[in-house]
mmCIF file of C-alpha atoms in Angstrom:
data_model
loop_
_atom_site.group_PDB
_atom_site.id
_atom_site.type_symbol
_atom_site.label_atom_id
_atom_site.label_comp_id
_atom_site.label_asym_id
_atom_site.label_seq_id
_atom_site.Cartn_x
_atom_site.Cartn_y
_atom_site.Cartn_z
ATOM 1 C CA MET A 1 -5.614 -0.672 3.357
ATOM 2 C CA SER A 2 -8.291 1.518 4.891
ATOM 3 C CA GLU A 3 -8.892 1.861 8.592
ATOM 4 C CA HIS A 4 -12.272 0.456 9.787
ATOM 5 C CA ARG A 5 -13.964 2.011 12.754
ATOM 6 C CA PHE A 6 -16.853 0.283 14.442
ATOM 7 C CA ASP A 7 -19.199 2.089 16.783
ATOM 8 C CA LEU A 8 -19.803 -0.576 19.386
ATOM 9 C CA SER A 9 -22.555 0.053 21.863
ATOM 10 C CA SER A 10 -21.380 0.771 25.346
ATOM 11 C CA LYS A 11 -22.586 -1.053 28.410
ATOM 12 C CA ALA A 12 -25.433 0.303 30.486
ATOM 13 C CA ALA A 13 -24.728 1.828 33.890
ATOM 14 C CA PRO A 14 -24.598 -0.594 36.852
ATOM 15 C CA GLU A 15 -27.848 0.782 38.318
ATOM 16 C CA VAL A 16 -29.622 0.178 34.971
ATOM 17 C CA ILE A 17 -28.298 -3.385 34.867
ATOM 18 C CA ALA A 18 -29.531 -3.934 38.442
ATOM 19 C CA GLU A 19 -33.025 -2.715 37.457
ATOM 20 C CA ARG A 20 -33.007 -5.009 34.435
ATOM 21 C CA GLU A 21 -31.943 -7.968 36.585
ATOM 22 C CA GLU A 22 -34.920 -7.379 38.900
ATOM 23 C CA LEU A 23 -37.269 -7.032 35.928
ATOM 24 C CA ALA A 24 -35.883 -10.258 34.422
ATOM 25 C CA ASP A 25 -36.417 -12.098 37.730
ATOM 26 C CA GLU A 26 -40.032 -10.885 37.879
ATOM 27 C CA ALA A 27 -40.692 -11.827 34.248
ATOM 28 C CA CYS A 28 -39.226 -15.288 34.803
ATOM 29 C CA ARG A 29 -41.408 -15.779 37.891
ATOM 30 C CA ALA A 30 -44.511 -14.675 35.969
ATOM 31 C CA LEU A 31 -43.838 -17.210 33.226
ATOM 32 C CA VAL A 32 -43.226 -20.026 35.716
ATOM 33 C CA ARG A 33 -46.443 -19.120 37.603
ATOM 34 C CA ALA A 34 -48.282 -19.441 34.277
ATOM 35 C CA GLY A 35 -46.878 -22.948 33.814
ATOM 36 C CA ILE A 36 -44.228 -22.036 31.248
ATOM 37 C CA SER A 37 -40.806 -23.606 31.658
ATOM 38 C CA ALA A 38 -38.597 -20.550 32.179
ATOM 39 C CA TYR A 39 -35.090 -19.963 33.458
ATOM 40 C CA ARG A 40 -32.621 -17.109 33.853
ATOM 41 C CA GLY A 41 -29.393 -16.842 31.918
ATOM 42 C CA ASN A 42 -27.042 -14.243 30.554
ATOM 43 C CA PRO A 43 -26.307 -13.261 26.949
ATOM 44 C CA ASP A 44 -22.856 -14.847 26.985
ATOM 45 C CA GLN A 45 -24.144 -18.153 28.328
ATOM 46 C CA ASP A 46 -25.410 -20.879 26.032
ATOM 47 C CA CYS A 47 -28.688 -22.377 27.213
ATOM 48 C CA ASP A 48 -27.127 -25.859 26.816
ATOM 49 C CA GLY A 49 -30.077 -27.079 24.776
ATOM 50 C CA ARG A 50 -32.432 -26.447 27.684
ATOM 51 C CA PRO A 51 -35.979 -26.009 26.365
ATOM 52 C CA GLY A 52 -38.276 -23.237 27.521
ATOM 53 C CA ALA A 53 -38.183 -19.485 27.949
ATOM 54 C CA HIS A 54 -34.623 -18.216 28.381
ATOM 55 C CA VAL A 55 -34.877 -14.888 30.244
ATOM 56 C CA ARG A 56 -31.712 -12.793 30.028
ATOM 57 C CA VAL A 57 -30.382 -9.288 30.468
ATOM 58 C CA ASP A 58 -28.518 -7.682 27.591
ATOM 59 C CA PRO A 59 -26.017 -5.338 29.277
ATOM 60 C CA LEU A 60 -25.655 -2.911 26.361
ATOM 61 C CA VAL A 61 -27.174 0.569 26.598
ATOM 62 C CA ASP A 62 -29.669 -0.344 23.840
ATOM 63 C CA GLY A 63 -30.240 -3.786 25.355
ATOM 64 C CA GLY A 64 -32.720 -4.747 28.002
ATOM 65 C CA VAL A 65 -34.574 -7.799 29.245
ATOM 66 C CA LEU A 66 -35.066 -10.410 26.545
ATOM 67 C CA VAL A 67 -36.959 -13.685 26.446
ATOM 68 C CA ASP A 68 -36.003 -16.262 23.817
ATOM 69 C CA TRP A 69 -37.884 -19.499 23.251
ATOM 70 C CA ASN A 70 -35.804 -22.681 23.011
ATOM 71 C CA THR A 71 -37.295 -25.901 21.682
ATOM 72 C CA GLN A 72 -36.058 -29.371 22.532
ATOM 73 C CA ALA A 73 -32.705 -29.926 20.855
ATOM 74 C CA GLU A 74 -34.197 -32.608 18.582
ATOM 75 C CA LEU A 75 -36.581 -30.161 16.881
ATOM 76 C CA ALA A 76 -33.954 -27.437 16.449
ATOM 77 C CA ALA A 77 -31.339 -29.916 15.188
ATOM 78 C CA ALA A 78 -33.707 -31.289 12.538
ATOM 79 C CA ALA A 79 -34.367 -27.807 11.184
ATOM 80 C CA VAL A 80 -30.687 -26.799 11.264
ATOM 81 C CA ASP A 81 -29.644 -30.025 9.568
ATOM 82 C CA LEU A 82 -32.024 -29.401 6.683
ATOM 83 C CA LEU A 83 -30.929 -25.779 6.356
ATOM 84 C CA GLU A 84 -27.274 -26.809 6.253
ATOM 85 C CA ARG A 85 -28.025 -29.231 3.426
ATOM 86 C CA GLY A 86 -29.773 -26.474 1.507
ATOM 87 C CA VAL A 87 -33.480 -26.066 0.879
ATOM 88 C CA ASP A 88 -35.686 -24.301 -1.595
ATOM 89 C CA PRO A 89 -37.035 -21.264 0.316
ATOM 90 C CA SER A 90 -40.262 -21.403 -1.695
ATOM 91 C CA ASP A 91 -40.920 -24.994 -0.593
ATOM 92 C CA LEU A 92 -39.627 -25.442 2.961
ATOM 93 C CA PRO A 93 -39.719 -28.928 4.483
ATOM 94 C CA LEU A 94 -42.222 -29.686 7.234
ATOM 95 C CA GLU A 95 -39.513 -29.750 9.939
ATOM 96 C CA ILE A 96 -38.471 -26.176 9.188
ATOM 97 C CA ARG A 97 -42.051 -24.904 8.878
ATOM 98 C CA HIS A 98 -42.907 -26.600 12.186
ATOM 99 C CA PHE A 99 -39.855 -25.146 13.953
ATOM 100 C CA GLU A 100 -40.720 -21.644 12.700
ATOM 101 C CA ALA A 101 -44.365 -22.077 13.731
ATOM 102 C CA VAL A 102 -43.357 -23.190 17.239
ATOM 103 C CA GLN A 103 -41.017 -20.180 17.580
ATOM 104 C CA THR A 104 -43.755 -17.775 16.451
ATOM 105 C CA CYS A 105 -46.497 -19.338 18.590
ATOM 106 C CA MET A 106 -44.339 -19.384 21.715
ATOM 107 C CA ARG A 107 -43.135 -15.812 21.168
ATOM 108 C CA ASP A 108 -46.760 -14.710 20.885
ATOM 109 C CA ALA A 109 -47.720 -16.744 23.966
ATOM 110 C CA VAL A 110 -44.889 -15.211 26.004
ATOM 111 C CA LEU A 111 -45.944 -11.736 24.827
ATOM 112 C CA GLY A 112 -49.552 -12.372 25.873
ATOM 113 C CA ILE A 113 -48.735 -13.980 29.221
ATOM 114 C CA LEU A 114 -46.316 -11.251 30.270
ATOM 115 C CA ALA A 115 -48.686 -8.483 29.111
ATOM 116 C CA SER A 116 -51.505 -10.083 31.111
ATOM 117 C CA ALA A 117 -49.222 -10.257 34.158
ATOM 118 C CA GLY A 118 -48.641 -6.485 33.982
ATOM 119 C CA PHE A 119 -45.470 -6.172 31.934
ATOM 120 C CA GLN A 120 -44.870 -3.805 29.050
ATOM 121 C CA VAL A 121 -43.613 -6.089 26.272
ATOM 122 C CA GLU A 122 -43.006 -6.011 22.551
ATOM 123 C CA LYS A 123 -41.338 -8.037 19.841
ATOM 124 C CA ALA A 124 -37.622 -7.325 20.045
ATOM 125 C CA ASP A 125 -35.717 -5.950 17.076
ATOM 126 C CA ALA A 126 -35.522 -8.999 14.817
ATOM 127 C CA HIS A 127 -32.237 -7.893 13.250
ATOM 128 C CA SER A 128 -30.498 -7.802 16.640
ATOM 129 C CA TYR A 129 -32.455 -10.346 18.679
ATOM 130 C CA GLY A 130 -34.236 -12.707 16.293
ATOM 131 C CA SER A 131 -37.624 -13.822 17.589
ATOM 132 C CA ALA A 132 -37.071 -12.633 21.168
ATOM 133 C CA VAL A 133 -39.561 -10.742 23.297
ATOM 134 C CA GLN A 134 -38.340 -7.543 24.937
ATOM 135 C CA VAL A 135 -39.633 -6.740 28.414
ATOM 136 C CA LYS A 136 -39.610 -2.955 28.841
ATOM 137 C CA GLY A 137 -41.092 -2.528 32.309
ATOM 138 C CA PHE A 138 -44.375 -2.734 34.161
ATOM 139 C CA THR A 139 -47.771 -1.396 33.134
ATOM 140 C CA ARG A 140 -49.259 -1.680 36.602
#
């Protein structure tokens, strides 16, 4: 049997995490001021089906401040249920198309709102973070 070695990312320094926490707090406040339901969380914490913008700090060196959009549990459950049953990817059911459209629209809205509020933002790496928004800092 061969030996497998995994290069796991290390955690960021405490002062970097503290800066990210402050940035996450500011981003959350900016979203709430804009009328978006937003709340803070951490990457290890499930959002408990809470809808809205989940603002969190990824503690890894390559991590940062991330904003994920969570729909009401009913919408997500309908899409997951259909996916678990199996679907033809060339002819997705309305529930899945709607869920994907909501995720895309809300990601784009969060990007626009935070950019307008003076944050440097971009789409996060989809492979690592799905449809999250990454908050990099301030532009002001």
